[in-house]
Every structure is written in structure tokens, then in C-alpha cells.
Backbone as JSON Lines, residues from 0, in Angstrom:
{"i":0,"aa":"X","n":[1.93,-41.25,22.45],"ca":[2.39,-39.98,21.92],"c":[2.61,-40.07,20.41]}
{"i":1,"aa":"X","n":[3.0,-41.19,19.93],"ca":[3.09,-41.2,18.61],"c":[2.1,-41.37,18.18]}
{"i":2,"aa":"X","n":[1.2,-42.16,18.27],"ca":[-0.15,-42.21,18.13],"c":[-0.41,-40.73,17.58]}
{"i":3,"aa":"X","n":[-0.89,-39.66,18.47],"ca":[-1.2,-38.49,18.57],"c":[-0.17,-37.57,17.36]}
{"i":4,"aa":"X","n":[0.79,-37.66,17.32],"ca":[1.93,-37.15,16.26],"c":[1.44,-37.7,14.72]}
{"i":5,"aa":"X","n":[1.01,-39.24,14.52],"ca":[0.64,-39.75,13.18],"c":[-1.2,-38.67,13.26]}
{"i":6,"aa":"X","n":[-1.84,-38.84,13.92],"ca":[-3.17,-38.12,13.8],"c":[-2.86,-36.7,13.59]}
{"i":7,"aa":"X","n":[-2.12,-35.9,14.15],"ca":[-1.75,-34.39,13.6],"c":[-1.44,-34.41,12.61]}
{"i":8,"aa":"X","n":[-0.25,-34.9,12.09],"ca":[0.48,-35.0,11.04],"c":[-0.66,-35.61,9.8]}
{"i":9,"aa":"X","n":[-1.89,-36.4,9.97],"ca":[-2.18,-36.28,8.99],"c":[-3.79,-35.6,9.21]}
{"i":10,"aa":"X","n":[-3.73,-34.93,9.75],"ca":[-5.1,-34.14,10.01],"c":[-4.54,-32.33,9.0]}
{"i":11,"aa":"X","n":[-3.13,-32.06,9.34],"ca":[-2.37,-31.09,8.92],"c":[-2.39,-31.18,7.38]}
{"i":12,"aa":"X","n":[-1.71,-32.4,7.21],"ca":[-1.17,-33.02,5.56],"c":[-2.68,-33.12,4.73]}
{"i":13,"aa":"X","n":[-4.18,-33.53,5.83],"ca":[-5.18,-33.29,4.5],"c":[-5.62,-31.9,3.95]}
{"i":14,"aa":"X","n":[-5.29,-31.24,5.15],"ca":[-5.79,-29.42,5.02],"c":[-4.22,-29.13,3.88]}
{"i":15,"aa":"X","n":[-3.77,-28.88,4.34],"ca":[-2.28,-29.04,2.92],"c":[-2.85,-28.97,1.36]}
{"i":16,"aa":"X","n":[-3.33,-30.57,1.86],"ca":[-3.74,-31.11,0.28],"c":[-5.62,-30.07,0.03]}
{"i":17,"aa":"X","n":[-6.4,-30.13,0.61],"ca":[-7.43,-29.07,0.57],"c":[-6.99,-27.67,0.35]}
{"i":18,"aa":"X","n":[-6.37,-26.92,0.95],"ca":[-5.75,-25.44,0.66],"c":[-5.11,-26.0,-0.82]}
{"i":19,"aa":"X","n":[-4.57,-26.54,-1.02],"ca":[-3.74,-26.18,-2.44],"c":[-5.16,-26.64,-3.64]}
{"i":20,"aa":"X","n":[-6.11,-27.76,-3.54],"ca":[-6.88,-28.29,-4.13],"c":[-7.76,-26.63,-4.34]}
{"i":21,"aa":"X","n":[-8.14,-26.1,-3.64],"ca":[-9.11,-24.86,-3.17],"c":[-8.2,-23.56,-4.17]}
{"i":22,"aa":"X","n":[-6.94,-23.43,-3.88],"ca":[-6.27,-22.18,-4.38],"c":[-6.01,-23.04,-6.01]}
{"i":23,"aa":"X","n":[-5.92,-23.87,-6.22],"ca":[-6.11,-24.25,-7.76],"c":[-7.04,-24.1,-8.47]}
{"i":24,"aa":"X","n":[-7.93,-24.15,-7.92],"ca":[-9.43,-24.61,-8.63],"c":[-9.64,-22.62,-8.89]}
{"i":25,"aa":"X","n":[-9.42,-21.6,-7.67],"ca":[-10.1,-20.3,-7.36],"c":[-8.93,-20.01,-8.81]}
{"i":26,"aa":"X","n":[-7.71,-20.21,-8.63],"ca":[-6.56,-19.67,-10.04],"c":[-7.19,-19.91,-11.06]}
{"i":27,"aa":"X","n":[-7.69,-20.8,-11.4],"ca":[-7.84,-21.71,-12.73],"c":[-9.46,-21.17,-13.23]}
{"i":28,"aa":"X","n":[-9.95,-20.85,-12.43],"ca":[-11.5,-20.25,-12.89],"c":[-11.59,-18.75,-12.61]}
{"i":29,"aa":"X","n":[-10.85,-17.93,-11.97],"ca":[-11.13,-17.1,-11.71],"c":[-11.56,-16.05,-12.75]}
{"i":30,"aa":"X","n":[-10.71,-15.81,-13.76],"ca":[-11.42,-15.09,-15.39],"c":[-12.45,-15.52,-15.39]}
{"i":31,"aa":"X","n":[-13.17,-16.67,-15.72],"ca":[-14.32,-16.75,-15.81],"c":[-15.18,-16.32,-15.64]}
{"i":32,"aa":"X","n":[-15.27,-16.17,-13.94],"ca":[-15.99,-15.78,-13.08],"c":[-16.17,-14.14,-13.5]}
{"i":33,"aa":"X","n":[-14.91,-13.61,-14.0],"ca":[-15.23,-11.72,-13.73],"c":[-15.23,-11.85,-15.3]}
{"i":34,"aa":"X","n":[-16.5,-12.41,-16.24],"ca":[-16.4,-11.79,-17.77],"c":[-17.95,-11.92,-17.35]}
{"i":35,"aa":"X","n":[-18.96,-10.52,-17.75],"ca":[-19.96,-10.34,-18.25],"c":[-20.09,-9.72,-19.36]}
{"i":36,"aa":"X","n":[-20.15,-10.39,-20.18],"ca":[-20.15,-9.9,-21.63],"c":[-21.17,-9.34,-22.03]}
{"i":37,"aa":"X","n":[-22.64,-9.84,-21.48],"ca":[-24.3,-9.25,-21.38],"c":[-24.5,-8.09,-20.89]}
{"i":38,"aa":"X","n":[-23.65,-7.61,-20.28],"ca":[-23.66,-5.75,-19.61],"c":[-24.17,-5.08,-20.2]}
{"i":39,"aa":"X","n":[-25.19,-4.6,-20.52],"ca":[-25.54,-3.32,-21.11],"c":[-25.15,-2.47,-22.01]}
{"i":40,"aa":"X","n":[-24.86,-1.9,-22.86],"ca":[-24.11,-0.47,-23.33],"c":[-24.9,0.6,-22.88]}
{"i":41,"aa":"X","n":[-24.28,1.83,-22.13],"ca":[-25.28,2.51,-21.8],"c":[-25.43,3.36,-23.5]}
{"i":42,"aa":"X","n":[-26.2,4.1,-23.63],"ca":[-26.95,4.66,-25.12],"c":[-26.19,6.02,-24.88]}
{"i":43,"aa":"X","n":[-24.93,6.13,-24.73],"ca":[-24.06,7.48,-24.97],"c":[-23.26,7.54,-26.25]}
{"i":44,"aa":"X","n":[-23.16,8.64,-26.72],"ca":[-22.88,9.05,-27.9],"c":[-21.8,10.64,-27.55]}
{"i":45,"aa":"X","n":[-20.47,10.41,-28.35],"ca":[-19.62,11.68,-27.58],"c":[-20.18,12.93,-28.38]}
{"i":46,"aa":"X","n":[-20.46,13.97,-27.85],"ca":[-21.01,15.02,-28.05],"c":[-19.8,15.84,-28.99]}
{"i":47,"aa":"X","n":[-20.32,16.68,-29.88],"ca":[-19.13,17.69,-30.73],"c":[-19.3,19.02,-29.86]}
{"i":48,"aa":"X","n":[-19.77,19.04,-29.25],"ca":[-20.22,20.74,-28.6],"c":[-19.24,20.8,-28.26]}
{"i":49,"aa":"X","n":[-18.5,22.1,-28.33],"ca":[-17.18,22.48,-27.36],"c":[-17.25,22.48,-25.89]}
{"i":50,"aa":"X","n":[-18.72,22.54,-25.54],"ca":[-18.35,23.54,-24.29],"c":[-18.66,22.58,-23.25]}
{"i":51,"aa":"X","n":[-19.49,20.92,-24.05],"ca":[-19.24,20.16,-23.76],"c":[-18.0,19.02,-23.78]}
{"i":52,"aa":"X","n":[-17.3,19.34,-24.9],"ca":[-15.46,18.59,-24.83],"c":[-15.18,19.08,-23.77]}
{"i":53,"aa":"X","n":[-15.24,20.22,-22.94],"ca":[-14.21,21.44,-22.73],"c":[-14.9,20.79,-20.8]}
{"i":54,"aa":"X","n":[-16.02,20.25,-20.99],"ca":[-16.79,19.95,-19.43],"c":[-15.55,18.72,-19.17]}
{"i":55,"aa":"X","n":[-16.24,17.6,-20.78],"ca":[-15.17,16.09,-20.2],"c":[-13.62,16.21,-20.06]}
{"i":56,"aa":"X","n":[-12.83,17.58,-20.24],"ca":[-11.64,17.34,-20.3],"c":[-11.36,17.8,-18.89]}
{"i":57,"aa":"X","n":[-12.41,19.15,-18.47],"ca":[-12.28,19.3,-16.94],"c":[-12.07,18.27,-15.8]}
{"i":58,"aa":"X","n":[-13.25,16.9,-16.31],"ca":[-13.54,15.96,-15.78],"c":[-12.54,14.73,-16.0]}
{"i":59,"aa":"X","n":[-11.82,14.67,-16.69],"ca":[-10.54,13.34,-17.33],"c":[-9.65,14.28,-16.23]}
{"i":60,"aa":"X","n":[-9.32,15.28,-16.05],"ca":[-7.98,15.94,-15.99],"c":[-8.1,16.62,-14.36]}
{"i":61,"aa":"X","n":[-9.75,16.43,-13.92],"ca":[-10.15,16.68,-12.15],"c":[-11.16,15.69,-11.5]}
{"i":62,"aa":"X","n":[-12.26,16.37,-11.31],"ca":[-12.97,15.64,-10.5],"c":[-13.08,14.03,-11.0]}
{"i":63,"aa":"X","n":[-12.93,13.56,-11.86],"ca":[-13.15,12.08,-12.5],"c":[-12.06,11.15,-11.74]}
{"i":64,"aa":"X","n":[-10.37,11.96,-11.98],"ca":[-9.43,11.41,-12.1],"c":[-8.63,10.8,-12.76]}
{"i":65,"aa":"X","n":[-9.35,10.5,-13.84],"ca":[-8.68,9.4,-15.35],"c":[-7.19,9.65,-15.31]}
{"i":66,"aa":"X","n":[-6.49,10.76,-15.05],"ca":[-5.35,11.28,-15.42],"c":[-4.1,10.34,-14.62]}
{"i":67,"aa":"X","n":[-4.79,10.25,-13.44],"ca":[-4.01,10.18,-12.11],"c":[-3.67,8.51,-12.3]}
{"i":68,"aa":"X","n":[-4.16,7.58,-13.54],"ca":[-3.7,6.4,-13.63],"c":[-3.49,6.04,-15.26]}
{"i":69,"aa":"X","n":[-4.59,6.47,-15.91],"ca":[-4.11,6.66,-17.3],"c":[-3.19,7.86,-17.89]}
{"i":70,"aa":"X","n":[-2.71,8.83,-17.07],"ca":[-1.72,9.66,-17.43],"c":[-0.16,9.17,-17.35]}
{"i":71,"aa":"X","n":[0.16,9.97,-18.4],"ca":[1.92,9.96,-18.47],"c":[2.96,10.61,-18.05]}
{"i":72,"aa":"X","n":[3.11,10.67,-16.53],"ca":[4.1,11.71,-15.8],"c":[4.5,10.93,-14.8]}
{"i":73,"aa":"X","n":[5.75,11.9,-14.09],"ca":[6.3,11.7,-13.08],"c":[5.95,11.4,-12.12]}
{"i":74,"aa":"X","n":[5.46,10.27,-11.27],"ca":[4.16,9.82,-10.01],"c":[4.76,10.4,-9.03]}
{"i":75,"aa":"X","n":[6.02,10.67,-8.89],"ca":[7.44,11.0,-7.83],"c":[6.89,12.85,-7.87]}
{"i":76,"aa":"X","n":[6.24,13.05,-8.65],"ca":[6.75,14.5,-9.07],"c":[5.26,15.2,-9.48]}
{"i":77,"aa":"X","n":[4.32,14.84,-8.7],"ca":[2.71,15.1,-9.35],"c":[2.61,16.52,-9.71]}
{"i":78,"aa":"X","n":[3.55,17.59,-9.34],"ca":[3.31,18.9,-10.18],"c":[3.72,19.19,-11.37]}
{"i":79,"aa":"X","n":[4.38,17.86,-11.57],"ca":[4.55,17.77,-13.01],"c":[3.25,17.8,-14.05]}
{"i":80,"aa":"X","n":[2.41,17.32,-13.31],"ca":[1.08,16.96,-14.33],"c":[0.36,18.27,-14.23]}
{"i":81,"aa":"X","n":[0.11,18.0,-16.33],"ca":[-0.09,19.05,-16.37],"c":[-1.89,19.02,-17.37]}
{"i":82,"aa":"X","n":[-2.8,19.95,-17.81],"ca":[-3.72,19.16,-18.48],"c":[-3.72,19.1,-20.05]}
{"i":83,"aa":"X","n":[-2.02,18.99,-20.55],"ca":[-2.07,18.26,-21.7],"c":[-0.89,16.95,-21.49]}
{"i":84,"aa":"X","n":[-1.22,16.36,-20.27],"ca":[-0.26,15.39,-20.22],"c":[-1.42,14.27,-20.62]}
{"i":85,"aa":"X","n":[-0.54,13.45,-22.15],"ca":[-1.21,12.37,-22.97],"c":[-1.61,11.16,-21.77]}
{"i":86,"aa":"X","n":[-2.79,10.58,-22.28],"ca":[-3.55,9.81,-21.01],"c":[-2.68,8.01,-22.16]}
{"i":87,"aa":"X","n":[-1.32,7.8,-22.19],"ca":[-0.83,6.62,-22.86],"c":[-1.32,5.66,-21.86]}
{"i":88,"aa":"X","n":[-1.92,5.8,-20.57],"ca":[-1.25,4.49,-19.72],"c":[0.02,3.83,-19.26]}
{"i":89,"aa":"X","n":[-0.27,2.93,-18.61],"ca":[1.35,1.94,-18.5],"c":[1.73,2.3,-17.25]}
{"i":90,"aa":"X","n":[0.46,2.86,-16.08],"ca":[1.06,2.92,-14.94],"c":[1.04,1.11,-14.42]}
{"i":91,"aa":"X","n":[2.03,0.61,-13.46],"ca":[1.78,-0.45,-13.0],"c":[0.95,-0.34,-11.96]}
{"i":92,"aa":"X","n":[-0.31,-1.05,-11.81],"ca":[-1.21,-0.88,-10.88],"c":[-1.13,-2.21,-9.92]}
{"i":93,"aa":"X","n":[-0.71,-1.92,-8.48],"ca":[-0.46,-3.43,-7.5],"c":[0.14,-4.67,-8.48]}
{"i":94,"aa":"X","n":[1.18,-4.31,-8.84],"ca":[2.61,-5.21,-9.1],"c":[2.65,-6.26,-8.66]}
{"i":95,"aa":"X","n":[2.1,-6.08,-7.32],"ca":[2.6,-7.66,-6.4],"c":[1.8,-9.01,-6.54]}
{"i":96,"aa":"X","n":[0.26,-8.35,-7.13],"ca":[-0.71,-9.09,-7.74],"c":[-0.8,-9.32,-8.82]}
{"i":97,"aa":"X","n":[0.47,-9.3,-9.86],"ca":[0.21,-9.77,-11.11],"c":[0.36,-8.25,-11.95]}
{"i":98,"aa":"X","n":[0.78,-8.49,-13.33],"ca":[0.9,-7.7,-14.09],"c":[-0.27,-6.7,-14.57]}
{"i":99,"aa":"X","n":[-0.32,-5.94,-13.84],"ca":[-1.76,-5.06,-14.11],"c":[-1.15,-3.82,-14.81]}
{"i":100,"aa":"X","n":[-1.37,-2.96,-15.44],"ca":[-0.95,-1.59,-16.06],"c":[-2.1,-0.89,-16.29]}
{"i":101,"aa":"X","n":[-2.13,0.25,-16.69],"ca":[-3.75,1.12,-17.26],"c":[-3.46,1.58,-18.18]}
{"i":102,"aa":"X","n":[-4.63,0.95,-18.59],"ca":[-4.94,1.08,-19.94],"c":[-4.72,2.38,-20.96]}
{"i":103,"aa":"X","n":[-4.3,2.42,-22.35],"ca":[-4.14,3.71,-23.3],"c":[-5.37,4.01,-23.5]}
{"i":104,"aa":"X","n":[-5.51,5.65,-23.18],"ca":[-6.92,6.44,-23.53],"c":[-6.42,6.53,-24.97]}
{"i":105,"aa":"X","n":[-5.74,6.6,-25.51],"ca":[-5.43,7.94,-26.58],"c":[-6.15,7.02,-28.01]}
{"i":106,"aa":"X","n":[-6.42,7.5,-28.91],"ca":[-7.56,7.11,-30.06],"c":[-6.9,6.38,-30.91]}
{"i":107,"aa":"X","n":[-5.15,5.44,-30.57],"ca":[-4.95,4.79,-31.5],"c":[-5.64,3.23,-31.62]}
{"i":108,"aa":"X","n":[-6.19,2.99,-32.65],"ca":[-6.82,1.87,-32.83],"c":[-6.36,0.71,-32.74]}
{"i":109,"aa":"X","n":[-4.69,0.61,-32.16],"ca":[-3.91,-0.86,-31.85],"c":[-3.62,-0.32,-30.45]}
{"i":110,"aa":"X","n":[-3.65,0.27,-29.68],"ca":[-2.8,-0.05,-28.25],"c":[-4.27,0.87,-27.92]}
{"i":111,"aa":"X","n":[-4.71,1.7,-28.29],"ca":[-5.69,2.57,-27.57],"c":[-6.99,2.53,-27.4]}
{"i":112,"aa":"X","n":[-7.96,3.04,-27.44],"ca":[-9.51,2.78,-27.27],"c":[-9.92,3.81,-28.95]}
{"i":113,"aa":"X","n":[-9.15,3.49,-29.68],"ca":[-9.6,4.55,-30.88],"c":[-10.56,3.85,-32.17]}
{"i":114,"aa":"X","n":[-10.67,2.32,-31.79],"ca":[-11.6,1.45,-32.23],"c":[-12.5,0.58,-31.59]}
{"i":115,"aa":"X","n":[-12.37,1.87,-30.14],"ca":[-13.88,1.33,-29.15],"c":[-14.99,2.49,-29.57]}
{"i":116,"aa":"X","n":[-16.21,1.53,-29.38],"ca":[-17.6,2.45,-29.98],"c":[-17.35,3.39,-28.5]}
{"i":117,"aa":"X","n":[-18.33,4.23,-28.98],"ca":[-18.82,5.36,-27.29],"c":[-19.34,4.45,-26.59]}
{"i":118,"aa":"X","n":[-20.14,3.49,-27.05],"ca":[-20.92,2.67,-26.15],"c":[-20.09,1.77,-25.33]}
{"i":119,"aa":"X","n":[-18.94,1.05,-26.3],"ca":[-18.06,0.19,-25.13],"c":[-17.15,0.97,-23.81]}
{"i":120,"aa":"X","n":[-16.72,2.52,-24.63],"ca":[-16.28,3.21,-23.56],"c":[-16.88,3.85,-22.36]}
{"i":121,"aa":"X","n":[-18.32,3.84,-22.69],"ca":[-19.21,4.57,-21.48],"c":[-19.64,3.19,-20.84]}
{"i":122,"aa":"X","n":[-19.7,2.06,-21.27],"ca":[-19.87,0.89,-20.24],"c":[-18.51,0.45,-19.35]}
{"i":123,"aa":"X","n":[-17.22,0.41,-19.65],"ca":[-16.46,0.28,-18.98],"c":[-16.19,1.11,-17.93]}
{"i":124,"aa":"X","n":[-16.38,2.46,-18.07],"ca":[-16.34,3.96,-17.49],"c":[-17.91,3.84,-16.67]}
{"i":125,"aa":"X","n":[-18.6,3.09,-16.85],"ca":[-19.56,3.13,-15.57],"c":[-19.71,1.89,-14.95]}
{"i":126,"aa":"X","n":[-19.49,1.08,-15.84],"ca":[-19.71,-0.56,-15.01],"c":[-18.38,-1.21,-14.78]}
{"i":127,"aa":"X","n":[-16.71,-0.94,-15.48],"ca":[-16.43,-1.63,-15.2],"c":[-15.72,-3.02,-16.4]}
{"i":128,"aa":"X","n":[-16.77,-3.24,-16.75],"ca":[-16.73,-3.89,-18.08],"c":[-16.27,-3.85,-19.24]}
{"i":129,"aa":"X","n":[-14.82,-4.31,-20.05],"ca":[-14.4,-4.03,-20.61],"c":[-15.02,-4.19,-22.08]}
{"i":130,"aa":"X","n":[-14.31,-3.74,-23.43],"ca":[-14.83,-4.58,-24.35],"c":[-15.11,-5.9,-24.42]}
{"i":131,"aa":"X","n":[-14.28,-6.79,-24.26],"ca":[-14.4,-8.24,-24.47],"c":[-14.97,-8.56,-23.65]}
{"i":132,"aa":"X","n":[-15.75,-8.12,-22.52],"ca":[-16.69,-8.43,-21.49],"c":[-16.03,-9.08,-19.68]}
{"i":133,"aa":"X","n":[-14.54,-9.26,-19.68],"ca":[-13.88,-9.19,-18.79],"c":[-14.12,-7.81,-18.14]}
{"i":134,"aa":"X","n":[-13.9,-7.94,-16.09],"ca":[-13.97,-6.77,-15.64],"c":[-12.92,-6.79,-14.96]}
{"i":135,"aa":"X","n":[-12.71,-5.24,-15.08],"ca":[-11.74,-4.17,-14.81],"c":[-11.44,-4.03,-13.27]}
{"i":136,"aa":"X","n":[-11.53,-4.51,-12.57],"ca":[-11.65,-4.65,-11.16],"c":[-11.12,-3.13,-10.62]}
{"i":137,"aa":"X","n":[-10.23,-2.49,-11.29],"ca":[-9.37,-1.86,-10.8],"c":[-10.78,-0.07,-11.79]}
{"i":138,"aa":"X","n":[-11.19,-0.15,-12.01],"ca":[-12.22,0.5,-12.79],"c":[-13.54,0.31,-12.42]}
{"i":139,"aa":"X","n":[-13.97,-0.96,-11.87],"ca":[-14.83,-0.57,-11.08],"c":[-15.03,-0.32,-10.23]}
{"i":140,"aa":"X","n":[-13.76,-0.19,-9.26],"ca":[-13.87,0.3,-8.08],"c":[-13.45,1.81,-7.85]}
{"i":141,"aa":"X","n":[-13.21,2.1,-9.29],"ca":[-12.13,3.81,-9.2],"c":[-13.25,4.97,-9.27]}
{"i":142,"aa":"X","n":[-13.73,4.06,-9.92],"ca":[-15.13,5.62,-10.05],"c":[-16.31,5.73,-9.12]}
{"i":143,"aa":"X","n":[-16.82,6.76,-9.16],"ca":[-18.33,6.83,-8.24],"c":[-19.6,6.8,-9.11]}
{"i":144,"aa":"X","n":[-20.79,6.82,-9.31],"ca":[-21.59,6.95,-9.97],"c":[-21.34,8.32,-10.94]}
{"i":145,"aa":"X","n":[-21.86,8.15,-12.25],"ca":[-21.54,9.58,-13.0],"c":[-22.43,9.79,-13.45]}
{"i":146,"aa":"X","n":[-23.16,10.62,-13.87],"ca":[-24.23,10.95,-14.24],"c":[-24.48,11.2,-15.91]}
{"i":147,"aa":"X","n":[-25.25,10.76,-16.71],"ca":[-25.83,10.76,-18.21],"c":[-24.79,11.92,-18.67]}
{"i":148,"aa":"X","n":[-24.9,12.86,-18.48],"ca":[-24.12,14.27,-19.01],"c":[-22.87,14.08,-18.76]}
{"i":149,"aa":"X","n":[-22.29,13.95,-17.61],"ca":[-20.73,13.81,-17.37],"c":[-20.25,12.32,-18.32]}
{"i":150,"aa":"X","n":[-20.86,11.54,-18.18],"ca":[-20.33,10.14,-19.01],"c":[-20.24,10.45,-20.52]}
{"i":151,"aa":"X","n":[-21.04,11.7,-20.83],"ca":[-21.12,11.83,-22.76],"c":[-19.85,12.99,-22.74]}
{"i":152,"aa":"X","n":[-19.96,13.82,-22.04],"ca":[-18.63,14.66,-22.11],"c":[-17.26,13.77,-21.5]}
{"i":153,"aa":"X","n":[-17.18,13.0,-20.94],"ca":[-15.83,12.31,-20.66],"c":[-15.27,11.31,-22.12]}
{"i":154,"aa":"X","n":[-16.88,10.93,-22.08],"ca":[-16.47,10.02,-24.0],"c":[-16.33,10.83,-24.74]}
């Protein structure tokens, strides 16, 4: 019987030492793994037409959704939101997994996307892909395909 107790005990104790060897190695590389920096830019350029601003704000503020994680309101209180509520970010997105927040739309050039080209913003907004070539996990899974026209009026 002891016999059998030393063979569990260390059949248990090598999987131990494997699970932690395995969840170190997946921690320690995992950035790596999600930066494509080679992504594409798609060739969008934000349009001045009004009636095209007036499509992408329909689209930030409905059918897109942008609002509903880069917006600044009451989550407790969604009739609060309204469509000039500022897209600052800073919602916490799955807390339990690490410090995630979303990202500032608004055009300041230190906390915001106001010194991203159109091109880095229409690649993140379709692929995923941030500037620095890290992905957005939480962005590429939020959107559906968008089409050439809706991606130049949302930028």
C-alpha cells in the first residue's frame, strides 16, 4: 500500500511540476504571440462630407456600438446615454482577467487616438490590431465585418 501511495504521490507531484512549467511558459510569451505588427493598413481616409460624418456618428452611437464601451455614462443607468456622450473610455472590461479598460476615442494626442493616422484607426476597427501591432482581443471580437464606406465614415 505504500508502495502504491509513493507512485501516486509522485505521478501527482510531476503533473504539479508540468501544469505550473506549462502556465509559465503560456504567461511569459503570451504578448508575443498576439503582436502582428505586418497587418495591413486598410487605404481609408476620414471623409469631410457632412452627410458622411453625420452616417459615422449614426454608426459610433448605433448599429457599430463604439459607445456602449468607449462611452462615458452610467452602465447602471443606460438611458442615460445620450449621442453626445464623449467616447473618453475607462470602462473596465473583465476585471477578473487583468486590468483591461477601453480605450479614449476622443482626438487628444496623449491619452486619445488624436495622433493615430486614419489608417491605424481603420486597421484596429477592422482587424483588431492596434497601433503598436499588439491585438485587441476585446476589438476583435466586438465587431462584425464593416464595409469600405461605413469604416471611412466611423474614422
Amino acid at each position: 500500500m505504500k508502495r502504491w501511495k509513493k507512485i501516486v504521490l509522485g505521478v501527482l507531484g510531476t503533473l504539479v511540476v508540468v501544469v505550473i512549467a506549462l502556465v509559465t511558459w503560456v504567461w511569459t510569451t503570451a504578448l508575443s504571440r498576439l503582436e502582428f505588427p505586418g497587418t495591413p493598413m486598410p487605404a481609408v481616409h476620414a471623409s469631410t462630407d457632412p452627410a458622411v460624418i453625420a452616417r459615422g456618428h449614426d454608426l459610433v452611437f448605433g448599429a457599430a456600438h463604439c459607445v456602449s464601451c468607449h462611452g462615458t455614462y452610467e452602465r447602471l443607468h443606460p438611458e442615460a446615454l445620450r449621442a453626445d456622450v464623449p467616447l473618453s473610455g475607462g470602462l473596465p472590461i473583465a476585471p477578473h482577467l487583468g486590468p483591461f479598460y477601453s480605450a479614449n476615442l476622443t482626438s487628444d494626442p496623449e491619452t486619445g487616438i488624436g495622433a493615430w493616422s486614419d489608417e491605424e484607426i481603420a486597421r484596429v476597427i477592422r482587424t483588431g490590431v492596434r497601433r503598436n501591432g499588439q491585438l485587441s482581443v476585446f476589438m476583435r471580437l466586438s465587431l462584425g465585418p464593416m464595409s469600405d464606406e461605413d469604416l471611412i465614415a466611423v474614422v
